[in-house]
JSON list of C-alpha atoms in Angstrom, two decimals:
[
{"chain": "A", "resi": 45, "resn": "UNK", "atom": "CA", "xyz": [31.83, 11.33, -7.51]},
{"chain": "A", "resi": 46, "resn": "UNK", "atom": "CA", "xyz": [32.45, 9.75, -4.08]},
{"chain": "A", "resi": 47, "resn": "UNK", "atom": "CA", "xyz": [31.86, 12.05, -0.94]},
{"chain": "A", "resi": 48, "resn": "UNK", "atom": "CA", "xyz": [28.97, 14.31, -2.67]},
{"chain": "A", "resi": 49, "resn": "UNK", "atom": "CA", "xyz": [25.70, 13.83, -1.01]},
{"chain": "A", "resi": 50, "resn": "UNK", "atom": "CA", "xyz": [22.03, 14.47, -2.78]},
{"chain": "A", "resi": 51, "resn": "UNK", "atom": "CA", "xyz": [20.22, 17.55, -1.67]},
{"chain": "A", "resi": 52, "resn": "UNK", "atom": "CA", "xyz": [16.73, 16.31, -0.23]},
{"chain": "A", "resi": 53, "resn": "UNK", "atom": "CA", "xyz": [15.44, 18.74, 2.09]},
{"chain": "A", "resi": 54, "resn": "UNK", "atom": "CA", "xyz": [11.74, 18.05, 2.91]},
{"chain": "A", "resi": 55, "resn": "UNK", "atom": "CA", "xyz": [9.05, 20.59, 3.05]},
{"chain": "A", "resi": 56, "resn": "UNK", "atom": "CA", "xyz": [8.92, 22.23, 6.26]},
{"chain": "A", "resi": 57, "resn": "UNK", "atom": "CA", "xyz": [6.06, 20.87, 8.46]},
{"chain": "A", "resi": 58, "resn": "UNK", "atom": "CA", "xyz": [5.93, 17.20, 6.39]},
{"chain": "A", "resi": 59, "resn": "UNK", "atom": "CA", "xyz": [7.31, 15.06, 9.65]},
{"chain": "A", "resi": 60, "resn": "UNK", "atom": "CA", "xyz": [6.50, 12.17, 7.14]},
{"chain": "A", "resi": 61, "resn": "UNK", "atom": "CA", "xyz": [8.91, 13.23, 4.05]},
{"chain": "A", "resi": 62, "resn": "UNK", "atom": "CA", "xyz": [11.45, 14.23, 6.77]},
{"chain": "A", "resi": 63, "resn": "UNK", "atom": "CA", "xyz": [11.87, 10.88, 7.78]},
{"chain": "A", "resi": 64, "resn": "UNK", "atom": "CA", "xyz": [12.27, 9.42, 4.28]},
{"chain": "A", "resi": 65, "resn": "UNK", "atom": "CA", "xyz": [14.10, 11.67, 2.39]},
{"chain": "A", "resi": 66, "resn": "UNK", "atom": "CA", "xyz": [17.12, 13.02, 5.27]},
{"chain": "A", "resi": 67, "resn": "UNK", "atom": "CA", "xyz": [18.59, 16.15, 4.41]},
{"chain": "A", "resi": 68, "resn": "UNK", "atom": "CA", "xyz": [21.94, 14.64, 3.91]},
{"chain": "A", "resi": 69, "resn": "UNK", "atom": "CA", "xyz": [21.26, 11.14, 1.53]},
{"chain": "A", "resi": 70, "resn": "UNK", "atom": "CA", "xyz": [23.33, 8.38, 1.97]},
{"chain": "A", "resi": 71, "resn": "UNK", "atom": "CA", "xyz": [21.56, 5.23, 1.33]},
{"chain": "A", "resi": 72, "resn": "UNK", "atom": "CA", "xyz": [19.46, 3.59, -1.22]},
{"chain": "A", "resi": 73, "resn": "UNK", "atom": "CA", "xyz": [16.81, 1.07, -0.63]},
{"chain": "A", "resi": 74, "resn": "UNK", "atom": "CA", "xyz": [16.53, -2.12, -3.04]},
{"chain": "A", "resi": 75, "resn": "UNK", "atom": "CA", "xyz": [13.13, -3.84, -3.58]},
{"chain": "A", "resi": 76, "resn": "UNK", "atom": "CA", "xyz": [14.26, -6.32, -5.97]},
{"chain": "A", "resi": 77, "resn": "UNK", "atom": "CA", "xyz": [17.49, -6.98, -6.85]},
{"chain": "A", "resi": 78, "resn": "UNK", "atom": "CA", "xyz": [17.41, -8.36, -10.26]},
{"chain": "A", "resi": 79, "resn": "UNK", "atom": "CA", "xyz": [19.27, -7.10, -13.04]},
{"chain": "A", "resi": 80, "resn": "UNK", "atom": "CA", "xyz": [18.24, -3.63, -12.92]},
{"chain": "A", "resi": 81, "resn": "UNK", "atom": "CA", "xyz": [18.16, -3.39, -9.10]},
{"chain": "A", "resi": 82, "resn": "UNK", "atom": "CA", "xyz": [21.36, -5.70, -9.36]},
{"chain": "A", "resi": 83, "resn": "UNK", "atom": "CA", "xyz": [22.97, -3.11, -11.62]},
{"chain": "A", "resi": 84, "resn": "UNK", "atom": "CA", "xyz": [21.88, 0.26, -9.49]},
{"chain": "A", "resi": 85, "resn": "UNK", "atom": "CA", "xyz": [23.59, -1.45, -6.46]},
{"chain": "A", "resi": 86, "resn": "UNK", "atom": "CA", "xyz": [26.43, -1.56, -7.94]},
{"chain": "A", "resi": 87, "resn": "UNK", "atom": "CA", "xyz": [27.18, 1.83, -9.82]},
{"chain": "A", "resi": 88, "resn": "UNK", "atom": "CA", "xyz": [25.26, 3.03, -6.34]},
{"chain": "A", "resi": 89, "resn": "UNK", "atom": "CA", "xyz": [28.23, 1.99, -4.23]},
{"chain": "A", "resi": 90, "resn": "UNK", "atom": "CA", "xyz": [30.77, 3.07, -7.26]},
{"chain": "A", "resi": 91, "resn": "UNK", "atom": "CA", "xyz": [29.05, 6.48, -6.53]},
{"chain": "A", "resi": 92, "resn": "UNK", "atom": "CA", "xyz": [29.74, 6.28, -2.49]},
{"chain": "A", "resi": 93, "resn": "UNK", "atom": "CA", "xyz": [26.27, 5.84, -1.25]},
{"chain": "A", "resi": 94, "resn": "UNK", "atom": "CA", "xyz": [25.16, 2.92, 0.49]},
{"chain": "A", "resi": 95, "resn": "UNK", "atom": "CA", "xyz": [22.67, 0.34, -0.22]},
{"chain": "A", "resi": 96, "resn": "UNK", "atom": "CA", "xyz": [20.30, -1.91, 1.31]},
{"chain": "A", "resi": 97, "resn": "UNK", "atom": "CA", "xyz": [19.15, -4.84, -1.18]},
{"chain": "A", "resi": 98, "resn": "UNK", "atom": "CA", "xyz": [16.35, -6.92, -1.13]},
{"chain": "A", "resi": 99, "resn": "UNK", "atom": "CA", "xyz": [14.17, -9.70, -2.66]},
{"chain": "A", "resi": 100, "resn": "UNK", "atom": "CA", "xyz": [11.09, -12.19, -2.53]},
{"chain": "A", "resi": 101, "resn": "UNK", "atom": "CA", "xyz": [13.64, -14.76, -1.96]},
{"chain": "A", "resi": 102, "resn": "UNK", "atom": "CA", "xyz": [15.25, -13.68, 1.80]},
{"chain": "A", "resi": 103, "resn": "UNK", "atom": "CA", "xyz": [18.19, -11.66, 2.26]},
{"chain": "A", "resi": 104, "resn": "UNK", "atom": "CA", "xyz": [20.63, -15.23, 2.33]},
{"chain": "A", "resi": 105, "resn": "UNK", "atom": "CA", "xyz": [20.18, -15.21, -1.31]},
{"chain": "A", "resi": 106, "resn": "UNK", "atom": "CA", "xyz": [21.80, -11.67, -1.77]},
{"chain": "A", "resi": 107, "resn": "UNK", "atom": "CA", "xyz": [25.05, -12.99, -0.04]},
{"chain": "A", "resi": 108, "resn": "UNK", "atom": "CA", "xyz": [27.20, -13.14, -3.52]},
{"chain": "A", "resi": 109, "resn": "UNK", "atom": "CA", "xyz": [25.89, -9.92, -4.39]},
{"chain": "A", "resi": 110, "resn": "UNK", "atom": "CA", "xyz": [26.74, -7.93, -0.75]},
{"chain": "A", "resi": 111, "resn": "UNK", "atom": "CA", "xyz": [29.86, -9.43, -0.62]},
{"chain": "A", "resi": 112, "resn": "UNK", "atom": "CA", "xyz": [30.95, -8.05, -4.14]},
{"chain": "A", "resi": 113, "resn": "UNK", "atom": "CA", "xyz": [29.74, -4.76, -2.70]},
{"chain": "A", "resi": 114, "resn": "UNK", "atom": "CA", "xyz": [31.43, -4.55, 0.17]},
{"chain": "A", "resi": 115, "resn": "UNK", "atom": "CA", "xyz": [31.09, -2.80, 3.37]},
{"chain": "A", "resi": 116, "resn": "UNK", "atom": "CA", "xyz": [28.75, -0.51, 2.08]},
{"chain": "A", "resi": 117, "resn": "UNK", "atom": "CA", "xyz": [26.21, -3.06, 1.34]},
{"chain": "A", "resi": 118, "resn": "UNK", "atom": "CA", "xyz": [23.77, -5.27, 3.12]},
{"chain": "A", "resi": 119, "resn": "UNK", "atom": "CA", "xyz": [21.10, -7.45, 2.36]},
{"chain": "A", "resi": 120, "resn": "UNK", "atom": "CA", "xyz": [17.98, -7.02, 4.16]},
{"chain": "A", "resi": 121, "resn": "UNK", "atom": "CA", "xyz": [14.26, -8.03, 3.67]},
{"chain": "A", "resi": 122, "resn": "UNK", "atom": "CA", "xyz": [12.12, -5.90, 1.88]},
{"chain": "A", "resi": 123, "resn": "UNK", "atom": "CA", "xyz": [10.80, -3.81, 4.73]},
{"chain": "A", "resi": 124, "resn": "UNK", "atom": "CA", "xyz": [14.22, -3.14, 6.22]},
{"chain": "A", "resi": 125, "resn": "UNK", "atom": "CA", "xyz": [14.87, -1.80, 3.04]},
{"chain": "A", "resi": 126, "resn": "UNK", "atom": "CA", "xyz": [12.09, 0.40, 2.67]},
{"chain": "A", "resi": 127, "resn": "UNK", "atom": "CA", "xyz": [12.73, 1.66, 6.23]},
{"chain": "A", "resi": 128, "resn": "UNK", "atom": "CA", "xyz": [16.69, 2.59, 5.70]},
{"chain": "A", "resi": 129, "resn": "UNK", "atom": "CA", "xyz": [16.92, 3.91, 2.30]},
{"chain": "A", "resi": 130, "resn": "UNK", "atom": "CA", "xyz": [16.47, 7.66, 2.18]},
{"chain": "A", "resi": 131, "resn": "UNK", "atom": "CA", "xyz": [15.10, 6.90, -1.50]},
{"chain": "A", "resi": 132, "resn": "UNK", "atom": "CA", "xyz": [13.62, 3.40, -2.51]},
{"chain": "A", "resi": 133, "resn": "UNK", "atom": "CA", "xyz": [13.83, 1.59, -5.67]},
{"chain": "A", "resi": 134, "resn": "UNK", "atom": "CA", "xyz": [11.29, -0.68, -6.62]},
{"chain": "A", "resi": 135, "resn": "UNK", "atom": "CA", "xyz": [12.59, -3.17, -9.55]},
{"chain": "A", "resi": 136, "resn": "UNK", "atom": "CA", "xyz": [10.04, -5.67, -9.59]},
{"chain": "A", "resi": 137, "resn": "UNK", "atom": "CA", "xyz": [7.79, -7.58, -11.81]},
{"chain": "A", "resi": 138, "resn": "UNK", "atom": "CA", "xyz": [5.06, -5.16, -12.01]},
{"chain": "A", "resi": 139, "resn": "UNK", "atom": "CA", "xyz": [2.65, -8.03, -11.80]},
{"chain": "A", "resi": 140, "resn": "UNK", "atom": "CA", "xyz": [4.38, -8.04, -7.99]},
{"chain": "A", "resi": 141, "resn": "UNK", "atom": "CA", "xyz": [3.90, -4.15, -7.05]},
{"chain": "A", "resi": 142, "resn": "UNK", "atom": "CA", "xyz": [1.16, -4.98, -4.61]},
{"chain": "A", "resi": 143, "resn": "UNK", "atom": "CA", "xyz": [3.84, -7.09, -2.32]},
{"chain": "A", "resi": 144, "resn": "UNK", "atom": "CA", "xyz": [5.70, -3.50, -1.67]},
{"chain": "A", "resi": 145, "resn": "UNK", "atom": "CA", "xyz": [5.18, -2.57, 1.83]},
{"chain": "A", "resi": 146, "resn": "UNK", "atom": "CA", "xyz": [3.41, 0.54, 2.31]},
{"chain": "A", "resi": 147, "resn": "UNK", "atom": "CA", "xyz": [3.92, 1.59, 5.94]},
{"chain": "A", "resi": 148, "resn": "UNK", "atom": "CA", "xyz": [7.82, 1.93, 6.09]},
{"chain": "A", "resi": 149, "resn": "UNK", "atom": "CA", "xyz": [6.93, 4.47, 2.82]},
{"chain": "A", "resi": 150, "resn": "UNK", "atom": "CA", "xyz": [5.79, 6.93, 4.23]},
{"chain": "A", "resi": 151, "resn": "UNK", "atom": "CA", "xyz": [6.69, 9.89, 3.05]},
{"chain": "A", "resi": 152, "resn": "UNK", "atom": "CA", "xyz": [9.55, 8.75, 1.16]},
{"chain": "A", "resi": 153, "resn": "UNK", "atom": "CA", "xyz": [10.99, 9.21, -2.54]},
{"chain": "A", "resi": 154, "resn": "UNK", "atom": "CA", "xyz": [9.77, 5.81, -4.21]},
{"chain": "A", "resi": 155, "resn": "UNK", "atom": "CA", "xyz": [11.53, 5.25, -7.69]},
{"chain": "A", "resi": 156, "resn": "UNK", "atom": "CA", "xyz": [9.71, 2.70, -10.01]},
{"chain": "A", "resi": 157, "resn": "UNK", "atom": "CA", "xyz": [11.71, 1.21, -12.43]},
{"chain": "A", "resi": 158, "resn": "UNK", "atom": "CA", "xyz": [8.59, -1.02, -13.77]},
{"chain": "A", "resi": 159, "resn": "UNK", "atom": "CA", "xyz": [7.53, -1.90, -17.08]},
{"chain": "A", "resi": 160, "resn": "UNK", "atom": "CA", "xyz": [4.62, -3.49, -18.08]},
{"chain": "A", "resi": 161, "resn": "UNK", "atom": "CA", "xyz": [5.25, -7.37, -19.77]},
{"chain": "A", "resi": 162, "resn": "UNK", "atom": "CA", "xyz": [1.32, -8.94, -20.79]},
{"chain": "A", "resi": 163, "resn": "UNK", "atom": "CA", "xyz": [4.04, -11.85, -21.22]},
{"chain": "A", "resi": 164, "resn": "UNK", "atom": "CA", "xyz": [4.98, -11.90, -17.57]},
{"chain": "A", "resi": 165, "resn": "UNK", "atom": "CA", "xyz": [2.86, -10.35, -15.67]},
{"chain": "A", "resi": 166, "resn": "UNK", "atom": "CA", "xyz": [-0.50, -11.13, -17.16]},
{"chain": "A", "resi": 167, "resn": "UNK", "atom": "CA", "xyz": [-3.44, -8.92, -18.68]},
{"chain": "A", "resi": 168, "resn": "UNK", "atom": "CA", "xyz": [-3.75, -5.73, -16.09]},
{"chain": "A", "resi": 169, "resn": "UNK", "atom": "CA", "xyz": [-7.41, -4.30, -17.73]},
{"chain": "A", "resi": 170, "resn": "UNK", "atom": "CA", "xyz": [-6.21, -1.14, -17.02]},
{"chain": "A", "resi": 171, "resn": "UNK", "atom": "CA", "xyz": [-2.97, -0.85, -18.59]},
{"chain": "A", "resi": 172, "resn": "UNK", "atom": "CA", "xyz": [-4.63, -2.58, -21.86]},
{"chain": "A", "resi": 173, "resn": "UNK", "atom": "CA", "xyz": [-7.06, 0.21, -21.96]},
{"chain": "A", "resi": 174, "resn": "UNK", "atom": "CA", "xyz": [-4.72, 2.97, -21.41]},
{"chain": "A", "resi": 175, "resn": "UNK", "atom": "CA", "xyz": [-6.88, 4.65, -18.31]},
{"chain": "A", "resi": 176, "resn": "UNK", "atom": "CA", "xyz": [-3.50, 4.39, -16.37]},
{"chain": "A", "resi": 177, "resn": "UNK", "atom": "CA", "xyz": [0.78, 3.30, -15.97]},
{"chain": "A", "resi": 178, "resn": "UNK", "atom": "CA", "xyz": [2.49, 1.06, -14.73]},
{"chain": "A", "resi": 179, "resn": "UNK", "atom": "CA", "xyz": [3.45, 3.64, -12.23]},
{"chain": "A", "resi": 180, "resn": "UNK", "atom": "CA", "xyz": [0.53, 4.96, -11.34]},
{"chain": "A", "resi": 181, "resn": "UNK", "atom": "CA", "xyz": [-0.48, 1.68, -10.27]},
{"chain": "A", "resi": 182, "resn": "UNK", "atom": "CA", "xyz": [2.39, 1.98, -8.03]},
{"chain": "A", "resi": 183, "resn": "UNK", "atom": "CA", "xyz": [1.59, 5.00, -6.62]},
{"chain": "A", "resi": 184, "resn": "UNK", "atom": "CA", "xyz": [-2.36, 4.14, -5.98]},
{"chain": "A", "resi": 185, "resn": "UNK", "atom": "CA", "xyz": [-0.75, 1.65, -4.10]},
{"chain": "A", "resi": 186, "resn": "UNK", "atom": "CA", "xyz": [1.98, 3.85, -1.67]},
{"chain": "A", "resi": 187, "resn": "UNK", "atom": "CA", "xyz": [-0.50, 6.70, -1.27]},
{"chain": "A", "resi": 188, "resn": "UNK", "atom": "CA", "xyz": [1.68, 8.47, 0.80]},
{"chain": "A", "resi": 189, "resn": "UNK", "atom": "CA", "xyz": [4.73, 7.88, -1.41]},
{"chain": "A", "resi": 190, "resn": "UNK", "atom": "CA", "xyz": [6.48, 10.31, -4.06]},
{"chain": "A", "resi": 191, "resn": "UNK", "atom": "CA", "xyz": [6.73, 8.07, -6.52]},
{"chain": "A", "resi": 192, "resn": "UNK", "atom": "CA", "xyz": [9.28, 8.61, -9.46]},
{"chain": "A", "resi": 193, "resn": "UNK", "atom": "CA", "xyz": [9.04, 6.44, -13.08]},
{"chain": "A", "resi": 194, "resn": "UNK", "atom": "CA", "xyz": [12.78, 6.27, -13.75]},
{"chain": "A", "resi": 195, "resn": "UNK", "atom": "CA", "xyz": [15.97, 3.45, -15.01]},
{"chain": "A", "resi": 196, "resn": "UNK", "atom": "CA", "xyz": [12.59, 1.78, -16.94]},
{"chain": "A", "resi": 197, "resn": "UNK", "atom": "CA", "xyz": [14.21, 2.56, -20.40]},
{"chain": "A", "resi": 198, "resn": "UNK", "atom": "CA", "xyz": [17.57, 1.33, -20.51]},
{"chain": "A", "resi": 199, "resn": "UNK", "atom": "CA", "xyz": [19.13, -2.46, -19.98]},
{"chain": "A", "resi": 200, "resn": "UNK", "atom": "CA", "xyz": [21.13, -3.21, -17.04]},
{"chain": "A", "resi": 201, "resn": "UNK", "atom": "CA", "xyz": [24.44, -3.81, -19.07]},
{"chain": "A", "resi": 202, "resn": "UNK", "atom": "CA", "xyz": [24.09, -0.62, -20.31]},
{"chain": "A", "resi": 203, "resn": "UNK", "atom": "CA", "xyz": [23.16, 1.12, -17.14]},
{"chain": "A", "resi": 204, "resn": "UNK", "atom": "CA", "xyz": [26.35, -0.38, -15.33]},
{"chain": "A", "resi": 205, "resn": "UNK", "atom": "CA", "xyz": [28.49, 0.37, -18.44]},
{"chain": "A", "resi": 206, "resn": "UNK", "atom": "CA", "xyz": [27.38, 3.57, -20.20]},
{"chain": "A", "resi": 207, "resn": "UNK", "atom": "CA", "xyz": [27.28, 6.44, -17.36]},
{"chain": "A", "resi": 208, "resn": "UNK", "atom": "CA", "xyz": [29.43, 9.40, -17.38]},
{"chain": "A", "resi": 209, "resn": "UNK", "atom": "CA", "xyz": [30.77, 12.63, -15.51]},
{"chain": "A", "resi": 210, "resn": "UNK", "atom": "CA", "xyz": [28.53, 15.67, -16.15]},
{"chain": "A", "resi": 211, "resn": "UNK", "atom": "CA", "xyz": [29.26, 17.34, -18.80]},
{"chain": "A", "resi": 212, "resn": "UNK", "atom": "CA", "xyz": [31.08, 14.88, -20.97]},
{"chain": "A", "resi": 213, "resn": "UNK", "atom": "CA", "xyz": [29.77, 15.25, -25.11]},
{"chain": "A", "resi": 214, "resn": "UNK", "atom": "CA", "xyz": [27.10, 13.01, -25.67]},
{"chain": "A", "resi": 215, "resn": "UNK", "atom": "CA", "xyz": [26.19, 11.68, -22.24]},
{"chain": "A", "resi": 216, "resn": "UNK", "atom": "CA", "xyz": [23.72, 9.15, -22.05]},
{"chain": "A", "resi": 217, "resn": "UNK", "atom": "CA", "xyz": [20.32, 10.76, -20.69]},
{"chain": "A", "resi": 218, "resn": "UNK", "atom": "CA", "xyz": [17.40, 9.10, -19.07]},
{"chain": "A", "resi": 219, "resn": "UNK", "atom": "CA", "xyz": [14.18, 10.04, -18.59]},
{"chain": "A", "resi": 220, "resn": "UNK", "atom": "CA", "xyz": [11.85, 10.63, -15.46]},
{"chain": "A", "resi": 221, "resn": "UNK", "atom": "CA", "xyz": [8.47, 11.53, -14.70]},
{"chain": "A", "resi": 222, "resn": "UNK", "atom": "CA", "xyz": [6.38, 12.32, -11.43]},
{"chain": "A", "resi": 223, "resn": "UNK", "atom": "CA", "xyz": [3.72, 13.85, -9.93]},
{"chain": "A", "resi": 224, "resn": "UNK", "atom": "CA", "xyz": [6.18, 15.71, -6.86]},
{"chain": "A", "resi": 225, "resn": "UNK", "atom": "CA", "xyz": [8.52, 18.36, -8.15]},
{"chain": "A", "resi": 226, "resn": "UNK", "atom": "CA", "xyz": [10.55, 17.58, -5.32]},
{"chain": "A", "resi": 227, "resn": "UNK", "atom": "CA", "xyz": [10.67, 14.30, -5.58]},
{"chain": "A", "resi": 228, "resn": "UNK", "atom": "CA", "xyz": [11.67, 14.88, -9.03]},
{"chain": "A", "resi": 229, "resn": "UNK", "atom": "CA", "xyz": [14.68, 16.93, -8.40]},
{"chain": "A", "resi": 230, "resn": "UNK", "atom": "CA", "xyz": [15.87, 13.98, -5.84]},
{"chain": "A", "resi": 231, "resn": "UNK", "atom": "CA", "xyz": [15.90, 11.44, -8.45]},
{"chain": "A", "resi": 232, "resn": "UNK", "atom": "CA", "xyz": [17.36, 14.00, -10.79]},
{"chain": "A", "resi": 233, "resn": "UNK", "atom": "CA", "xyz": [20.17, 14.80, -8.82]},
{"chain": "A", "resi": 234, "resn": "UNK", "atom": "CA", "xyz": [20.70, 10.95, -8.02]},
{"chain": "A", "resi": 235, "resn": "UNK", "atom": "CA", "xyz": [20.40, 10.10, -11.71]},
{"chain": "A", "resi": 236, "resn": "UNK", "atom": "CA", "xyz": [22.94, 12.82, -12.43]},
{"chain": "A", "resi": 237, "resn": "UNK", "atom": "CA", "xyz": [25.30, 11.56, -9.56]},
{"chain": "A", "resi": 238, "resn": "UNK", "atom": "CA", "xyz": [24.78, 7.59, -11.44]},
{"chain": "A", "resi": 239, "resn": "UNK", "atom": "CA", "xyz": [26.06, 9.26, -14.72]},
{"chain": "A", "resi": 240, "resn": "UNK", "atom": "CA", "xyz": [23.43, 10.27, -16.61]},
{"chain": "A", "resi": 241, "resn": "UNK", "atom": "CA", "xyz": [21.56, 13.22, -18.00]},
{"chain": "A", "resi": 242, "resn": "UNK", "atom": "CA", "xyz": [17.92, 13.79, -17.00]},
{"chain": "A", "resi": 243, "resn": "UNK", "atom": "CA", "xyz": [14.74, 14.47, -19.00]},
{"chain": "A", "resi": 244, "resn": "UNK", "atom": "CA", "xyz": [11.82, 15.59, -17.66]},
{"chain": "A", "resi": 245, "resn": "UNK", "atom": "CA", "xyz": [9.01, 14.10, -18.89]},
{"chain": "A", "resi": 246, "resn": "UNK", "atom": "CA", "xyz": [6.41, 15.37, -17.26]},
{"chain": "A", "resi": 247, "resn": "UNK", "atom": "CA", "xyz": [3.98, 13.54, -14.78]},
{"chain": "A", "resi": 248, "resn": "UNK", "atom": "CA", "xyz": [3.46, 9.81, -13.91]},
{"chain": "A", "resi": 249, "resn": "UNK", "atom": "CA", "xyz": [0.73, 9.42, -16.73]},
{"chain": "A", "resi": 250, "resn": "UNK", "atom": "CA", "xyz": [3.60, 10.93, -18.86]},
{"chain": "A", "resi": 251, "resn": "UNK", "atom": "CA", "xyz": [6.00, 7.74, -17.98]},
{"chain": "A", "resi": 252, "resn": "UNK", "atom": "CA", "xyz": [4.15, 6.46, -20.72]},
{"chain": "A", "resi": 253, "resn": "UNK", "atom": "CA", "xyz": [5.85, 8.33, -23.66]},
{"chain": "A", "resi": 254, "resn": "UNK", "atom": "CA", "xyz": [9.07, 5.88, -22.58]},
{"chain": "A", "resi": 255, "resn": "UNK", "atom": "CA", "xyz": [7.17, 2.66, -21.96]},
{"chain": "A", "resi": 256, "resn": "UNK", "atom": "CA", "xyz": [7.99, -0.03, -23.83]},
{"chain": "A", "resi": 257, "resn": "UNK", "atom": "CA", "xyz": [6.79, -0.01, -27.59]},
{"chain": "A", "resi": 258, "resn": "UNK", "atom": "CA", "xyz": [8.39, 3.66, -27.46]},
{"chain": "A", "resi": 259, "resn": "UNK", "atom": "CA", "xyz": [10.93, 5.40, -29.13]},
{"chain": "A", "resi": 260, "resn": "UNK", "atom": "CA", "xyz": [12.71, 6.36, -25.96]},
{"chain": "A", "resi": 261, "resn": "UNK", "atom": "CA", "xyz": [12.24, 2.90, -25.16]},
{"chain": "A", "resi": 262, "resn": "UNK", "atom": "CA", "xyz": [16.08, 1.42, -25.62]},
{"chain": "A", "resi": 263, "resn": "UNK", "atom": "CA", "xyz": [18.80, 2.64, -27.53]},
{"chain": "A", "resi": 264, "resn": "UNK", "atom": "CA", "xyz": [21.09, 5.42, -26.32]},
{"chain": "A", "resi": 265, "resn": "UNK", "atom": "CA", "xyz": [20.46, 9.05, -26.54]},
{"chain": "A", "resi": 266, "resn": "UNK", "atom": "CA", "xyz": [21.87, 12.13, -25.56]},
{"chain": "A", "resi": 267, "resn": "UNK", "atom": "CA", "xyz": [19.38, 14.67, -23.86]},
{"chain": "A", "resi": 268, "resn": "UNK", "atom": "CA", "xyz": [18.15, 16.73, -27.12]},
{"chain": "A", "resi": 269, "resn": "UNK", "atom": "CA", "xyz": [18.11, 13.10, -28.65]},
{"chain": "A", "resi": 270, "resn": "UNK", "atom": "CA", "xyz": [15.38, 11.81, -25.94]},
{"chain": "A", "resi": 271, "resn": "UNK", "atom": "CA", "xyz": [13.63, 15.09, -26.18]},
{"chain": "A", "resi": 272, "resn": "UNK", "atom": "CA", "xyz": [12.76, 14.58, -29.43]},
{"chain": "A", "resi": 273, "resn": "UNK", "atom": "CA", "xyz": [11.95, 10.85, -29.07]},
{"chain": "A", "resi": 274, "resn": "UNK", "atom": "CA", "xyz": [9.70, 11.77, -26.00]},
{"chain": "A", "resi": 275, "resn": "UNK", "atom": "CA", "xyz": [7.86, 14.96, -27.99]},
{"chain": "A", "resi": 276, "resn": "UNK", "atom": "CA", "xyz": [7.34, 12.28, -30.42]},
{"chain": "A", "resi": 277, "resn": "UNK", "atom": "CA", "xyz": [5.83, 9.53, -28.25]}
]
């Protein structure tokens, strides 16, 4: 898969979304570089993009992590890597999403790979009540972001361990939901390129049907598999 480059041309006339999202995609951003973000890094460079990585903590904690990447890594702070990935992932504890910078945004393809833990992040009134998601939260907060629900359903050991070429039997897919068609068909093709099928899901509100509590939610399934499962939801 190394050398093939995502297809992200922006509308014409959207100076924003041609800043963000280049017509030839080589890097991805990292807000959080936990065990999903962590994991995405590193099947990210196994796919020959680049990444920048991030975290709360200061980019001298990521050293351990960008040297087992190698040159195509770097660590960063969170609004260098907003600014230099063509796409952003956010993989944060939702009860965090507010700390994302919005300026260097602009524009861009945002992928949230959020789920909602009462546990963790504390009662949100809104989630309880089901008027909104996780990533719509999100995207009330980039306003002038594509954001993307996506890599929310599946555990980092099987994220770095279970992708496959297109086209092999059975193939893993995940799922992913948006408001942007073209955003959508970025993080498709990128989510294809990582080794996975893609699902559709339908819009943001429709991230819920693979929140946690779901059927999606989880185990492994192949795309008619997660069809059914998010039909179901």
């Amino acid at each position: 898969m190394p050398g093939r480059h995502l297809d992200a041309r922006a509308p014409a006339g959207n100076t924003a979304a041609r800043r963000g999202v280049a017509a030839v995609m080589t890097t991805i951003g990292l807000i959080g570089a936990g065990h999903i973000g962590g994991t995405l890094a590193r099947i990210a460079v196994a796919a020959g993009l680049e990444v920048v990585v991030s975290n709360s903590r200061g980019p001298q904690t990521l050293v351990d992590l960008v040297t087992e990447l190698g040159d195509a890594a770097r660590a960063g702070t969170t609004q260098e890597a907003a600014a230099e990935g063509d796409v952003v992932v956010v993989s944060i504890p939702l009860h965090a999403y507010q700390e994302v910078p919005v300026e260097p945004l602009a524009g861009k393809v945002v992928i949230d790979t959020n789920n909602y833990y009462p546990q963790r992040d504390g009662q949100i009134d809104e989630l309880d009540a089901g008027t909104t998601t996780s990533s719509e939260l999100l995207q009330a907060h980039l306003p002038t972001s594509r954001v993307v629900k996506a890599f929310n359903h599946i555990r980092s050991d099987d994220l770095g361990s279970q992708g496959a070429p297109a086209g092999t039997e059975g193939r893993r897919a995940l799922a992913i939901a948006g408001d942007d068609a073209e955003a959508k068909a970025v993080v498709a093709t990128l989510v294809d390129r990582l080794g996975f099928d893609v699902v559709d899901a339908g819009s943001l509100a429709d991230g819920r049907r693979y929140a946690v509590g779901t059927p999606a939610y989880g185990p492994r399934m192949d795309r008619p598999e997660l069809e059914t499962a998010l039909a179901g939801a």
